[in-house]
Amino acid sequence: MTTNRLGYLLAHLFVLAYCAILLTSLCFQIFNGDMPCPLCVVQRMAMLLTAGGAAYVIVRSRSGAVSAADYMAGYGLAGVAAFGGLLMAARQVMLHLNDPKGYGPAVLGLHMYTWAAVTFLVVLLYGALAFVFAPQLMPKGVTFGTPSKALLWLLVAIAVVITVMTFAEEGFHLTLPDDPVRYELF
């Protein structure tokens, strides 16, 4: 049986990168008091779905190999979610074009919504390359072990925390406030 661990490693790095981005956004929210606006929340959800595409490829590799259909489905989901997230991030960037200070803190000179747009563009490029090089990148002969399980559980834990934090921000209202300043639940 031939082995292909590069595609497996790239799927893990994909999920790990989005976990780091989402954890950073949660740190800004929890420790700096930067409440996410509705567009930010939608971008977080798109990031979770995008990471879920790569996570699907990891989960399907439990048998040691991923079928072409599973590989394409995982990265197809990631691409669709990234496209939706890119639309939301682009909308937010356009809303702040005339505002020289932007909204929220800047990280390496760019605001979080601009970085979100960049990550979604990177995912779309990676997804296209993953399709082109699918025969070489589809995981084969890999071991679904503790690191894979830990990474997937980390993604699930982040999704739960984001869900709880969003519910706390929204409270029992039907919509999130446009410019949130407090947690409506409390």
Short mmCIF file of C-alpha atoms in Angstrom, two decimals:
data_model
loop_
_atom_site.label_atom_id
_atom_site.label_comp_id
_atom_site.label_asym_id
_atom_site.label_seq_id
_atom_site.Cartn_x
_atom_site.Cartn_y
_atom_site.Cartn_z
CA MET A 1 0.00 0.00 0.00
CA THR A 2 1.37 3.40 -0.92
CA THR A 3 1.50 6.08 1.72
CA ASN A 4 0.70 9.75 1.43
CA ARG A 5 1.11 11.59 4.66
CA LEU A 6 1.53 15.10 3.19
CA GLY A 7 -2.19 15.52 2.47
CA TYR A 8 -2.95 14.27 5.98
CA LEU A 9 -0.47 16.71 7.52
CA LEU A 10 -1.85 19.59 5.46
CA ALA A 11 -5.40 18.82 6.62
CA HIS A 12 -4.17 18.96 10.23
CA LEU A 13 -2.34 22.24 9.63
CA PHE A 14 -5.47 23.64 7.98
CA VAL A 15 -7.61 22.86 11.04
CA LEU A 16 -4.88 23.96 13.45
CA ALA A 17 -4.52 27.33 11.69
CA TYR A 18 -8.23 28.04 11.97
CA CYS A 19 -8.23 26.92 15.60
CA ALA A 20 -5.44 29.45 16.29
CA ILE A 21 -7.34 32.22 14.48
CA LEU A 22 -10.59 31.47 16.31
CA LEU A 23 -8.81 31.24 19.68
CA THR A 24 -7.18 34.61 18.99
CA SER A 25 -10.57 36.16 18.25
CA LEU A 26 -11.95 34.68 21.48
CA CYS A 27 -8.99 36.09 23.43
CA PHE A 28 -9.70 39.56 22.01
CA GLN A 29 -13.33 39.16 23.06
CA ILE A 30 -12.70 37.76 26.54
CA PHE A 31 -9.58 39.64 27.63
CA ASN A 32 -9.89 42.93 25.69
CA GLY A 33 -13.67 43.22 25.79
CA ASP A 34 -13.89 43.49 21.98
CA MET A 35 -17.41 42.32 21.29
CA PRO A 36 -17.91 40.78 17.83
CA CYS A 37 -20.49 42.43 15.61
CA PRO A 38 -22.98 40.31 13.64
CA LEU A 39 -20.66 40.21 10.60
CA CYS A 40 -17.80 39.02 12.83
CA VAL A 41 -19.99 36.27 14.26
CA VAL A 42 -20.97 35.11 10.76
CA GLN A 43 -17.30 35.07 9.78
CA ARG A 44 -16.51 32.93 12.83
CA MET A 45 -19.22 30.49 11.79
CA ALA A 46 -17.80 30.42 8.26
CA MET A 47 -14.35 29.71 9.71
CA LEU A 48 -15.76 26.82 11.73
CA LEU A 49 -17.44 25.39 8.63
CA THR A 50 -14.27 25.91 6.60
CA ALA A 51 -12.19 24.07 9.19
CA GLY A 52 -14.92 21.44 9.28
CA GLY A 53 -14.17 20.57 5.65
CA ALA A 54 -10.57 19.70 6.46
CA ALA A 55 -11.71 17.99 9.66
CA TYR A 56 -14.00 15.81 7.54
CA VAL A 57 -10.97 14.64 5.54
CA ILE A 58 -9.18 13.81 8.80
CA VAL A 59 -12.16 11.90 10.18
CA ARG A 60 -12.62 9.93 6.95
CA SER A 61 -8.98 8.83 7.16
CA ARG A 62 -9.66 6.61 10.18
CA SER A 63 -9.43 3.56 7.93
CA GLY A 64 -6.02 4.65 6.70
CA ALA A 65 -7.12 6.04 3.32
CA VAL A 66 -9.57 8.64 2.07
CA SER A 67 -11.71 8.04 -0.98
CA ALA A 68 -11.71 10.61 -3.77
CA ALA A 69 -15.36 11.40 -3.05
CA ASP A 70 -14.66 12.09 0.64
CA TYR A 71 -11.59 14.18 -0.18
CA MET A 72 -13.51 16.28 -2.69
CA ALA A 73 -16.51 16.61 -0.37
CA GLY A 74 -14.35 17.84 2.50
CA TYR A 75 -12.48 20.45 0.53
CA GLY A 76 -15.61 21.32 -1.44
CA LEU A 77 -17.36 22.17 1.84
CA ALA A 78 -14.33 24.18 2.89
CA GLY A 79 -14.43 26.11 -0.38
CA VAL A 80 -18.14 26.90 -0.18
CA ALA A 81 -17.81 28.05 3.44
CA ALA A 82 -14.71 30.11 2.58
CA PHE A 83 -16.56 31.79 -0.28
CA GLY A 84 -19.45 32.73 2.03
CA GLY A 85 -17.02 33.94 4.68
CA LEU A 86 -15.13 35.97 2.07
CA LEU A 87 -18.36 37.71 1.06
CA MET A 88 -19.03 38.66 4.69
CA ALA A 89 -15.44 39.79 5.29
CA ALA A 90 -15.44 41.84 2.06
CA ARG A 91 -18.69 43.49 3.16
CA GLN A 92 -17.14 44.43 6.48
CA VAL A 93 -13.97 45.73 4.82
CA MET A 94 -16.09 47.91 2.53
CA LEU A 95 -18.07 49.27 5.49
CA HIS A 96 -14.82 50.56 7.00
CA LEU A 97 -13.11 51.93 3.88
CA ASN A 98 -13.85 55.54 4.80
CA ASP A 99 -13.05 55.02 8.49
CA PRO A 100 -9.30 55.61 8.96
CA LYS A 101 -9.14 53.88 12.35
CA GLY A 102 -11.40 50.94 11.41
CA TYR A 103 -13.18 48.80 13.97
CA GLY A 104 -11.37 46.90 16.67
CA PRO A 105 -7.68 46.35 17.17
CA ALA A 106 -5.21 46.00 14.31
CA VAL A 107 -2.97 42.95 14.14
CA LEU A 108 0.21 43.48 12.12
CA GLY A 109 -1.38 46.60 10.61
CA LEU A 110 -4.62 44.94 9.46
CA HIS A 111 -7.93 44.66 11.24
CA MET A 112 -9.40 41.27 12.08
CA TYR A 113 -12.02 41.42 9.32
CA THR A 114 -9.28 42.11 6.75
CA TRP A 115 -7.30 39.13 8.04
CA ALA A 116 -10.47 37.04 7.78
CA ALA A 117 -10.76 37.97 4.09
CA VAL A 118 -7.12 37.00 3.58
CA THR A 119 -7.60 33.60 5.25
CA PHE A 120 -10.68 32.87 3.16
CA LEU A 121 -8.76 33.74 -0.02
CA VAL A 122 -5.92 31.44 1.07
CA VAL A 123 -8.42 28.62 1.65
CA LEU A 124 -9.93 29.09 -1.81
CA LEU A 125 -6.45 28.93 -3.36
CA TYR A 126 -5.50 25.90 -1.27
CA GLY A 127 -8.76 24.16 -2.15
CA ALA A 128 -8.14 24.68 -5.85
CA LEU A 129 -4.61 23.28 -5.51
CA ALA A 130 -5.90 20.39 -3.41
CA PHE A 131 -8.28 19.46 -6.23
CA VAL A 132 -5.56 19.74 -8.88
CA PHE A 133 -3.15 17.59 -6.87
CA ALA A 134 -5.78 15.30 -5.34
CA PRO A 135 -4.15 12.02 -6.43
CA GLN A 136 -0.92 13.06 -4.73
CA LEU A 137 -2.52 14.63 -1.62
CA MET A 138 -5.32 12.21 -0.74
CA PRO A 139 -4.23 10.62 2.56
CA LYS A 140 -3.26 6.96 2.23
CA GLY A 141 -1.60 4.73 4.79
CA VAL A 142 -2.03 7.21 7.63
CA THR A 143 -2.70 6.58 11.31
CA PHE A 144 -5.64 8.29 12.97
CA GLY A 145 -4.17 8.67 16.43
CA THR A 146 -4.22 10.82 19.53
CA PRO A 147 -2.99 14.04 17.83
CA SER A 148 -5.81 13.81 15.28
CA LYS A 149 -8.42 13.18 17.97
CA ALA A 150 -7.05 16.04 20.12
CA LEU A 151 -7.17 18.46 17.21
CA LEU A 152 -10.74 17.52 16.32
CA TRP A 153 -11.84 17.84 19.95
CA LEU A 154 -10.14 21.25 20.10
CA LEU A 155 -12.18 22.36 17.09
CA VAL A 156 -15.37 21.06 18.71
CA ALA A 157 -14.52 22.84 22.00
CA ILE A 158 -13.91 26.11 20.17
CA ALA A 159 -17.25 25.73 18.37
CA VAL A 160 -19.01 25.19 21.70
CA VAL A 161 -17.32 28.22 23.30
CA ILE A 162 -18.19 30.43 20.32
CA THR A 163 -21.79 29.23 20.45
CA VAL A 164 -22.07 29.95 24.18
CA MET A 165 -20.38 33.35 23.84
CA THR A 166 -22.65 34.29 20.94
CA PHE A 167 -25.73 33.24 22.90
CA ALA A 168 -24.52 35.30 25.88
CA GLU A 169 -24.01 38.29 23.59
CA GLU A 170 -27.41 37.92 21.93
CA GLY A 171 -29.42 36.86 24.97
CA PHE A 172 -33.01 35.93 24.26
CA HIS A 173 -33.31 38.41 21.38
CA LEU A 174 -33.84 37.41 17.76
CA THR A 175 -30.83 39.36 16.47
CA LEU A 176 -27.43 40.48 17.63
CA PRO A 177 -27.00 44.19 18.31
CA ASP A 178 -25.30 46.03 15.42
CA ASP A 179 -22.70 47.57 17.74
CA PRO A 180 -22.58 45.31 20.81
CA VAL A 181 -21.32 46.81 24.05
CA ARG A 182 -22.44 44.20 26.58
CA TYR A 183 -23.70 40.66 26.94
CA GLU A 184 -27.48 40.81 26.60
CA LEU A 185 -27.96 37.54 28.52
CA PHE A 186 -26.66 39.05 31.77
#
